[in-house]
XYZ file of N, CA and C in Angstrom:
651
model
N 140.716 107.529 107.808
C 139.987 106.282 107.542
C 138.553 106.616 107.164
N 137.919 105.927 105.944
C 136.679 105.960 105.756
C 135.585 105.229 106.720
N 134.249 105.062 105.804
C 133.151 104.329 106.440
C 133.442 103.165 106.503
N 133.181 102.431 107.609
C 133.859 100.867 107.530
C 132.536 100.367 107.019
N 133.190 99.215 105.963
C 131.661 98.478 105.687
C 132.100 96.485 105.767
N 131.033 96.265 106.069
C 131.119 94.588 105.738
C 130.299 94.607 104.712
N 130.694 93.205 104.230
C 129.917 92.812 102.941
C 129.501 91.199 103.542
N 127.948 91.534 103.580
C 127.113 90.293 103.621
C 127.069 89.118 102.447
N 127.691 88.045 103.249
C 127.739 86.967 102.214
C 129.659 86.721 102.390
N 129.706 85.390 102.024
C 130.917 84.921 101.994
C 131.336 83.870 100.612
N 130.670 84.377 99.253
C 130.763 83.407 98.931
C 131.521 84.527 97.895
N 132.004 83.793 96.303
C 132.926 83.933 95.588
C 132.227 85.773 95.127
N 131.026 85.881 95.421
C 130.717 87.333 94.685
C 131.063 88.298 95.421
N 130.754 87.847 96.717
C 131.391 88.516 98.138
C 132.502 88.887 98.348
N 133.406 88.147 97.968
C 135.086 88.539 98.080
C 135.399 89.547 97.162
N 134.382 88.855 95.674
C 134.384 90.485 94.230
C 134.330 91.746 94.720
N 133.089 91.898 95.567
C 132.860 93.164 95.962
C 133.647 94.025 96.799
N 134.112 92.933 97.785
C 135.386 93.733 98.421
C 136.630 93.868 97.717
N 136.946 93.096 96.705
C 137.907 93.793 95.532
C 137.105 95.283 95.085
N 135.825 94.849 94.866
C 135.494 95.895 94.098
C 135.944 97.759 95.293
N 135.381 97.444 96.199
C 136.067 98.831 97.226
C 137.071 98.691 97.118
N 138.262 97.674 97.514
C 139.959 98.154 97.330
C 140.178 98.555 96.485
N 139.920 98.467 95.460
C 140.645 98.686 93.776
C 140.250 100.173 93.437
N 139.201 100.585 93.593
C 138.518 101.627 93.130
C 138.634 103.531 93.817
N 139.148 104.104 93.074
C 139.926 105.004 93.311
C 139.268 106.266 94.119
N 137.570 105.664 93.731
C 137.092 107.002 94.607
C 136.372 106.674 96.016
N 136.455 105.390 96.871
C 135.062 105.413 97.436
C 136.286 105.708 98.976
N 135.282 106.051 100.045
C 136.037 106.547 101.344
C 135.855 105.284 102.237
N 135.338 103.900 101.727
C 135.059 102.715 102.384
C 136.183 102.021 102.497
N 135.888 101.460 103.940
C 137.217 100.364 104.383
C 136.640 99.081 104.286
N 136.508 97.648 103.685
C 135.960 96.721 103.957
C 137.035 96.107 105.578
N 136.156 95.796 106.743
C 136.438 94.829 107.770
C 136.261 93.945 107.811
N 135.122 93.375 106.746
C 134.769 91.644 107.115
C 133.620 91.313 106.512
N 133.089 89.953 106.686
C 132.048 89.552 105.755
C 131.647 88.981 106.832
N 130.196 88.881 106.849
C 129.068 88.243 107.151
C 128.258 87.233 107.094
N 128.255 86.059 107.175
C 127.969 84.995 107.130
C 127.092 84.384 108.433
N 125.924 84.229 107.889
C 125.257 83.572 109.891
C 125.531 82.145 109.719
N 125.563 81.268 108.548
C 125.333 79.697 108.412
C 126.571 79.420 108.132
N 127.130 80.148 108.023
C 128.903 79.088 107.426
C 130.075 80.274 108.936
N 130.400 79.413 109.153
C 131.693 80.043 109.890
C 132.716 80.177 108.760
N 133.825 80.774 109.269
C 134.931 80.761 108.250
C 135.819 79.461 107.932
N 135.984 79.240 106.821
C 136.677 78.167 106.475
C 138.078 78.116 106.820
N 138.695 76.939 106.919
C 140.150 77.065 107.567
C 140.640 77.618 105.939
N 140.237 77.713 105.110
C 141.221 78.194 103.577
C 140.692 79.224 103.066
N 140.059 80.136 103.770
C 139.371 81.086 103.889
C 140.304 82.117 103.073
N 140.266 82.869 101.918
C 141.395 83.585 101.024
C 141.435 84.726 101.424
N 140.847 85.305 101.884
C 140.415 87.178 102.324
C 141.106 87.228 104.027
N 142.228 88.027 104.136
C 142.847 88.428 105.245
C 141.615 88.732 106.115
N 139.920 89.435 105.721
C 139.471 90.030 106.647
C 138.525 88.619 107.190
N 138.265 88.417 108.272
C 136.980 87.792 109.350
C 136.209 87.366 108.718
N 135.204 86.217 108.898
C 133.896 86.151 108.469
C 133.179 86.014 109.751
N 132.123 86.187 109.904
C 131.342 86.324 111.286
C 130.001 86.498 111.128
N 129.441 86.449 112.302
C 127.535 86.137 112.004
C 127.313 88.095 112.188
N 126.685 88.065 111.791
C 125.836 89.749 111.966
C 125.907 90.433 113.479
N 125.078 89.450 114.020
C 125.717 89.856 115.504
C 127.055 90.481 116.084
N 127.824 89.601 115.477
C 129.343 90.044 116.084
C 129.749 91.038 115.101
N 129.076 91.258 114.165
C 129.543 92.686 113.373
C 129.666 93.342 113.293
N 128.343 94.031 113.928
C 127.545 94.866 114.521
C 127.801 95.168 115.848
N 128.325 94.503 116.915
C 128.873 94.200 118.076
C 130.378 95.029 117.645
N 131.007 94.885 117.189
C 132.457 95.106 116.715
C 132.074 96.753 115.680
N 131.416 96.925 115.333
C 131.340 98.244 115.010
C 129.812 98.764 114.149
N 129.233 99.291 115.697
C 127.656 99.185 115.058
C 127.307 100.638 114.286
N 128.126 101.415 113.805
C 128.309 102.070 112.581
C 128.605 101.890 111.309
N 128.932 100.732 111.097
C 129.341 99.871 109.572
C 128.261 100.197 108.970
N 127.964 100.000 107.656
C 127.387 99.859 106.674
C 127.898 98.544 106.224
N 126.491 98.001 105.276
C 126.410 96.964 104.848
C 126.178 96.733 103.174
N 126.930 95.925 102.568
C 127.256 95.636 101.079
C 127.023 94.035 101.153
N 125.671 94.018 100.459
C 125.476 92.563 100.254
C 125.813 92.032 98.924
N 126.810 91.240 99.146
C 127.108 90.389 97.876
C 126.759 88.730 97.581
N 125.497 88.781 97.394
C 124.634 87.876 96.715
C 123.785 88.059 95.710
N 124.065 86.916 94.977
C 123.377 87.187 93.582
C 121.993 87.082 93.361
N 121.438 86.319 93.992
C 119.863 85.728 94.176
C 119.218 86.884 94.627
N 118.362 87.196 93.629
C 117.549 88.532 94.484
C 116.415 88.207 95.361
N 115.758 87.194 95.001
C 115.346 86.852 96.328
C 116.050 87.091 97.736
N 116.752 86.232 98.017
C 117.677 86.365 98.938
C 118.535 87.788 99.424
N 118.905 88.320 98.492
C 119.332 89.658 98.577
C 118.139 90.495 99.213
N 117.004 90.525 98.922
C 116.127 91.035 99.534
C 115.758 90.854 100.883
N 115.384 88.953 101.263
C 115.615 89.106 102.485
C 116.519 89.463 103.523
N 117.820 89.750 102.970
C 118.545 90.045 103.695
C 118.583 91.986 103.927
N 118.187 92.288 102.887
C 118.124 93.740 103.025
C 117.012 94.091 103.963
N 115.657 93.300 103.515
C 114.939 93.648 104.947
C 115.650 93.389 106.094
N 115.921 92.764 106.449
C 116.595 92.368 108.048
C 117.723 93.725 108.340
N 118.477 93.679 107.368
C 119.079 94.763 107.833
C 118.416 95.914 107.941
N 117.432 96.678 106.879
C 116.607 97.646 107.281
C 116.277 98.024 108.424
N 115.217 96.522 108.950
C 114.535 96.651 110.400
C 115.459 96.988 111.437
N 116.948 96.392 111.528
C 117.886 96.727 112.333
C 118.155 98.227 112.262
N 117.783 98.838 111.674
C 118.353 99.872 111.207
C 119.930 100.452 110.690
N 120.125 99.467 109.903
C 121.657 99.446 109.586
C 121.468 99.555 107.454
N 122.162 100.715 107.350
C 122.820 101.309 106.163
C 123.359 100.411 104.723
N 123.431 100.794 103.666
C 124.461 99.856 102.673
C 124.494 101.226 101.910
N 125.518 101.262 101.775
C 125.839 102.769 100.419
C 125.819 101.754 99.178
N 125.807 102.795 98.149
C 126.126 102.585 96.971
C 127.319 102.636 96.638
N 127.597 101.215 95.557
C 129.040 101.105 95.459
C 129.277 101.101 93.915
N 129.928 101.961 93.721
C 130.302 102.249 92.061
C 131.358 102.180 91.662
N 132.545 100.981 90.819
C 133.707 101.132 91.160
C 134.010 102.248 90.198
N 135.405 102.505 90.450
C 136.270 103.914 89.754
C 135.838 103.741 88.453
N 135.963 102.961 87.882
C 136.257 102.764 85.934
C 135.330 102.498 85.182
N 133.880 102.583 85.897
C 132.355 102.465 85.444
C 132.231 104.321 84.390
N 131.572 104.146 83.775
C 131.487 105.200 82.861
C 129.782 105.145 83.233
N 129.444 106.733 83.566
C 128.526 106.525 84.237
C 127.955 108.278 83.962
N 126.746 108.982 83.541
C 126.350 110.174 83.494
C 125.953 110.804 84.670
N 125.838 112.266 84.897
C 124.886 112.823 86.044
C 123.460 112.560 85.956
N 122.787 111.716 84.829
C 121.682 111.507 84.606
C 121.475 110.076 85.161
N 122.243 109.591 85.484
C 121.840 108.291 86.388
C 121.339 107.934 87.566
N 120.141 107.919 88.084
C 119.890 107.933 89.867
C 119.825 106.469 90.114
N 120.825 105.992 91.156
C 120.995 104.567 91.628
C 120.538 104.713 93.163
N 120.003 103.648 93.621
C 118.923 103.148 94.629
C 120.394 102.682 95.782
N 119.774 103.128 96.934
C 120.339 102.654 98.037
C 121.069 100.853 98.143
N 122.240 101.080 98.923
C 122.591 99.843 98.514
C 123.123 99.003 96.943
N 122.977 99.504 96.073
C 123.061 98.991 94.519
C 124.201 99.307 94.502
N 125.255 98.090 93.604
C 126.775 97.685 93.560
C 126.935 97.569 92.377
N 127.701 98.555 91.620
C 127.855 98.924 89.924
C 129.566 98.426 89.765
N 129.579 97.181 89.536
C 130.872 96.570 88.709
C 131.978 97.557 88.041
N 133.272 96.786 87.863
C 134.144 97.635 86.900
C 133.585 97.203 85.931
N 133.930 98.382 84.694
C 133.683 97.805 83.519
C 132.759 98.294 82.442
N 131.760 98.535 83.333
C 130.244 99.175 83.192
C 130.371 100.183 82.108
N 129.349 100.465 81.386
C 128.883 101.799 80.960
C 127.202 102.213 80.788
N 126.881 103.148 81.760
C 125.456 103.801 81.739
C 125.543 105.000 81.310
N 124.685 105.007 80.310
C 124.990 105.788 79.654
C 123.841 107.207 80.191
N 122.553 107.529 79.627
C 121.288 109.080 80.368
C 120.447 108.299 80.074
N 119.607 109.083 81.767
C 118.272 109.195 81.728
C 118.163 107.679 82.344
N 118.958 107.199 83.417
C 118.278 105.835 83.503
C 117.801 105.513 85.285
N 117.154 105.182 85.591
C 116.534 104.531 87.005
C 117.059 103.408 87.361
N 117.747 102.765 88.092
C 117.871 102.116 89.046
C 117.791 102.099 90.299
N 116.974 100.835 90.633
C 116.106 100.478 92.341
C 117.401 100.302 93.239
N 116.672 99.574 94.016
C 117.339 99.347 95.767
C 118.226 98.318 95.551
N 119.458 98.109 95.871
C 119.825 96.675 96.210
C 120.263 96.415 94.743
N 120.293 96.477 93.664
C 120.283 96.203 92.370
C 121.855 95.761 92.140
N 122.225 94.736 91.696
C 123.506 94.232 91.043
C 123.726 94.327 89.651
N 124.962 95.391 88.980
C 125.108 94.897 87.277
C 126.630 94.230 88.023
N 126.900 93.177 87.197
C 127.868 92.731 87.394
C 129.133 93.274 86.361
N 130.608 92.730 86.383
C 131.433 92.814 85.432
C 130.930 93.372 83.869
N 131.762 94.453 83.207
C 131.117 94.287 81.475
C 129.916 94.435 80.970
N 128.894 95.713 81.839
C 127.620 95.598 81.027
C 127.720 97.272 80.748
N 126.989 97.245 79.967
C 126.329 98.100 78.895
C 124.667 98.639 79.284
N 124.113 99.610 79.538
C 122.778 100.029 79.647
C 122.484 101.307 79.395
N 121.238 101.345 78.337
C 121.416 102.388 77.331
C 119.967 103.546 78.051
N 120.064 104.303 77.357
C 118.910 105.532 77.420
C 117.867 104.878 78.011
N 117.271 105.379 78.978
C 115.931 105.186 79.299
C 115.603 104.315 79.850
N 116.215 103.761 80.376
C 116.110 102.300 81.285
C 115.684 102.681 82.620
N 114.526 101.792 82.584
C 114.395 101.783 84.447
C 114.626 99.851 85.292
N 115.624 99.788 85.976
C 115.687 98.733 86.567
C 115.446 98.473 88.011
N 114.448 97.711 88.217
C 113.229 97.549 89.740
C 114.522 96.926 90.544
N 114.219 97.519 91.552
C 114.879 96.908 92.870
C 115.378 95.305 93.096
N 116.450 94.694 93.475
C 116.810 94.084 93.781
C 117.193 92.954 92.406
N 117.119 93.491 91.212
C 117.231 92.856 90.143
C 118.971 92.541 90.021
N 119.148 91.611 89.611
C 120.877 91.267 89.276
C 121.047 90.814 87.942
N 121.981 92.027 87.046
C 122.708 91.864 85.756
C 123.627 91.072 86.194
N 123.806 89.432 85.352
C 125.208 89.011 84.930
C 126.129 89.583 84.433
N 127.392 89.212 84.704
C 128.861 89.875 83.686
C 128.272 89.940 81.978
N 128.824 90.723 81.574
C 128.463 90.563 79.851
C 127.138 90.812 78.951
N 126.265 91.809 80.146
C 124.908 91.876 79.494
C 125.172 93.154 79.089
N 124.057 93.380 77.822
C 123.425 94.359 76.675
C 122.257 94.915 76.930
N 121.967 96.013 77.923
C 120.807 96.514 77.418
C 120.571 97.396 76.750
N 119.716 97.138 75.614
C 119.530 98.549 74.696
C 118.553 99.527 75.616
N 117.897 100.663 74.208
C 117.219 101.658 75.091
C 115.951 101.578 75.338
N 115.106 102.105 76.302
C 113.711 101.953 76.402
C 113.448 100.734 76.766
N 114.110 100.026 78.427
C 113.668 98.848 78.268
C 113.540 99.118 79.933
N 112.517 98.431 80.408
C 112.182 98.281 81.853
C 112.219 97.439 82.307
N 112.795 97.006 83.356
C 112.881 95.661 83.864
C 112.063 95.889 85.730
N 111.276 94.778 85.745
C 110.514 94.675 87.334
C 111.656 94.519 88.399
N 111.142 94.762 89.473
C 111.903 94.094 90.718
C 112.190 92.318 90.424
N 113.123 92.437 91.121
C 113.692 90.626 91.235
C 114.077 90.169 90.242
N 114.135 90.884 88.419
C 114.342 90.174 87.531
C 116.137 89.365 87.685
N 116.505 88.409 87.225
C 117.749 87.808 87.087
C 117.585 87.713 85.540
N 119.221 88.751 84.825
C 119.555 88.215 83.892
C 120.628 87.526 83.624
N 120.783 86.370 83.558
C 121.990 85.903 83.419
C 123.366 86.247 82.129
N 124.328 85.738 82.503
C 125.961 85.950 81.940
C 125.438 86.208 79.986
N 125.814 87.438 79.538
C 126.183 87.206 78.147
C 124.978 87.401 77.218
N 123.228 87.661 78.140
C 122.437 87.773 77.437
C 122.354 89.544 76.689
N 121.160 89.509 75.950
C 121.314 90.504 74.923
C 119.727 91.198 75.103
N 119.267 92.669 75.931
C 118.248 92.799 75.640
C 117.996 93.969 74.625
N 116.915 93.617 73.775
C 116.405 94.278 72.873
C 116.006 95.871 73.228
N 115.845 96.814 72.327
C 115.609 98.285 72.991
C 113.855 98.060 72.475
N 112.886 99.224 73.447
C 111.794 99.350 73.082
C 111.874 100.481 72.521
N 110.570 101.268 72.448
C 110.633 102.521 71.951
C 110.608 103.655 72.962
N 110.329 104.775 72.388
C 109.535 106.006 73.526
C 108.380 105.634 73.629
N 108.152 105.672 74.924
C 106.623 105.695 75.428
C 105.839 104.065 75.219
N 107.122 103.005 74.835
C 106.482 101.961 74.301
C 107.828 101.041 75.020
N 108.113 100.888 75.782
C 109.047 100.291 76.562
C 109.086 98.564 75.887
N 110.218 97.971 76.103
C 110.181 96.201 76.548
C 110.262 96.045 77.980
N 109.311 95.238 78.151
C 109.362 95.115 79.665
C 110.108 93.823 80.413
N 110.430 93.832 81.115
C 110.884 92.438 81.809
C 110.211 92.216 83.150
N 109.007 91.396 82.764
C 108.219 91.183 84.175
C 109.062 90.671 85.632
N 108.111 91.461 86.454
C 108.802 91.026 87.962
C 109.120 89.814 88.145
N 110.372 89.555 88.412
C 110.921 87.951 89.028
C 111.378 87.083 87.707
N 111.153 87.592 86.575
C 111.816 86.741 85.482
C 113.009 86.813 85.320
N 113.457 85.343 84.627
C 114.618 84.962 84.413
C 115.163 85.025 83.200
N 116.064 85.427 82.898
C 116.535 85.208 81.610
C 117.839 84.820 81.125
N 117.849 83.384 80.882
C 118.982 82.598 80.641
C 120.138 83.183 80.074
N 121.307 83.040 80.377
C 122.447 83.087 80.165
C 122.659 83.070 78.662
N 123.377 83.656 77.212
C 123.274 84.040 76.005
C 122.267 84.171 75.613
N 121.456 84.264 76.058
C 119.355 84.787 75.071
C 119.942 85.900 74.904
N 118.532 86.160 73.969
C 118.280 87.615 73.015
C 117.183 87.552 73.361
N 116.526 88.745 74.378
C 115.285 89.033 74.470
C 114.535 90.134 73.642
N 114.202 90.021 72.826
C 113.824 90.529 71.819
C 111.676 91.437 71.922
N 111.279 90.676 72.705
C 109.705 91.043 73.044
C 109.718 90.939 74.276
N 108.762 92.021 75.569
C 108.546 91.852 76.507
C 108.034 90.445 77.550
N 108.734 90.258 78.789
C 108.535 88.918 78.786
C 107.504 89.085 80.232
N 106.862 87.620 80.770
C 105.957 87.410 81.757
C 106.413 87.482 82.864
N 105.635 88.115 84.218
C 106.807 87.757 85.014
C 106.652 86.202 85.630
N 108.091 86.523 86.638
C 107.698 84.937 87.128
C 107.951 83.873 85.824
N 108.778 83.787 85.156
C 109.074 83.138 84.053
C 110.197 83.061 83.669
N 110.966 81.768 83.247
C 112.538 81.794 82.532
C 112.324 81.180 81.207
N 113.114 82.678 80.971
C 113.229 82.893 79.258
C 114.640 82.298 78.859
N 115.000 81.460 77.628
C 115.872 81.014 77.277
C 116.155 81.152 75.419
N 117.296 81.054 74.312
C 117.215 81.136 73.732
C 117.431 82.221 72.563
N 117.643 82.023 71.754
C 118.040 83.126 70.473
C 117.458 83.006 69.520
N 116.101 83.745 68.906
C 115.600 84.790 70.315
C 114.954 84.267 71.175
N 114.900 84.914 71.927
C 114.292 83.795 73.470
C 112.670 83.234 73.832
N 112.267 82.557 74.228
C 110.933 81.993 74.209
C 111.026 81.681 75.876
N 109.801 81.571 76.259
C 109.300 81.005 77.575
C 109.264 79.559 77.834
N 110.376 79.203 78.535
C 110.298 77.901 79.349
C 109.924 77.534 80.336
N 109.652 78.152 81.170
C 108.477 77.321 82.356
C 108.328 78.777 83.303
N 107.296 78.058 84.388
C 106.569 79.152 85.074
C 107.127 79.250 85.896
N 107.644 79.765 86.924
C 108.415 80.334 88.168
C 107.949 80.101 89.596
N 106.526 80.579 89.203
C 105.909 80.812 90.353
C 103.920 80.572 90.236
């Protein structure tokens, strides 16, 4: 038997991720259960394993590691602090069929979808979500706790801040060497855009090509 892990969160991305460990041919993880402090388990609850508050998780096997499956990086964050301070673990989860180089360094905790292809030379932070079907090219650095939708494009030379959200199907533009596109900390970027020029942070970008729709923060 492997590392037992729960996956924080009970909602539809949560159950993904624990597909994502069963399915996947290389990892030594057992999922036991999900984590939930505000929702108990539903009587139609689809996942054979438990849902339960942290406490009793941890109580039930305080060697687990933890896989948070939430999309909100906000939220994903607070929850990673909390677990930090506890002093409790999240590996990195990469499923089998991700196409992926020795030139890739991924951040503690960060959950790499089937589907994927990363290609050299790229950075990824803490906590970081690509979802289903993405693509990320040369030279990319992506900040901590940021979450790719299913179906995103990143070209090469493009940096993205902590907290950015890109949503389902968008398209980012490549920068150059030494001349990056940036994606400011905490920006959003709507679901089919083409981000084409570096954007503000704290801002949701929408559109083809995409423009700034309101301030964030």
């Amino acid at each position: 038997m492997g590392l037992s892990v729960f996956v924080f969160g009970a909602g539809g991305f949560a159950r993904e991720v624990a597909w994502l460990v069963d399915s996947s041919a290389n990892f030594p993880f057992e999922i036991i259960g999900f984590v939930d402090d505000n929702h108990p388990q539903p009587a139609d609850w689809p996942d054979s394993r438990p849902v339960m508050s942290l406490e009793e998780a941890v109580a039930k096997d305080p060697q687990a590691g933890f896989a948070i499956g939430v999309g909100s990086p906000a939220t994903r964050k607070a929850i990673a602090t909390r677990l930090i301070e506890r002093g409790l673990s999240s590996p990195v989860l990469v499923h089998s069929s991700v196409a992926v180089s020795d030139r890739v360094r991924l951040g503690s905790g960060s959950i790499i979808c089937a589907g994927n292809i990363l290609t050299i030379d790229i950075q990824i932070g803490d906590h970081v979500h690509i979802n289903l079907d993405c693509t990320v090219g040369h030279d990319v650095v992506i900040g901590d706790y940021t979450t790719i939708s299913p179906g995103v494009h990143v070209s090469g030379n493009v940096t993205m801040g902590d907290g950015v959200f890109v949503g389902t199907g968008a398209n980012i533009l490549n920068g150059s060497a030494g001349n990056p596109l940036v994606l400011g900390e905490g920006s959003v970027i709507a679901a089919g855009s083409c981000i084409t020029k570096s954007t503000e942070p704290y801002t949701l970008y929408a559109g083809v090509p995409a423009v700034a729709k309101k301030k964030l923060a």
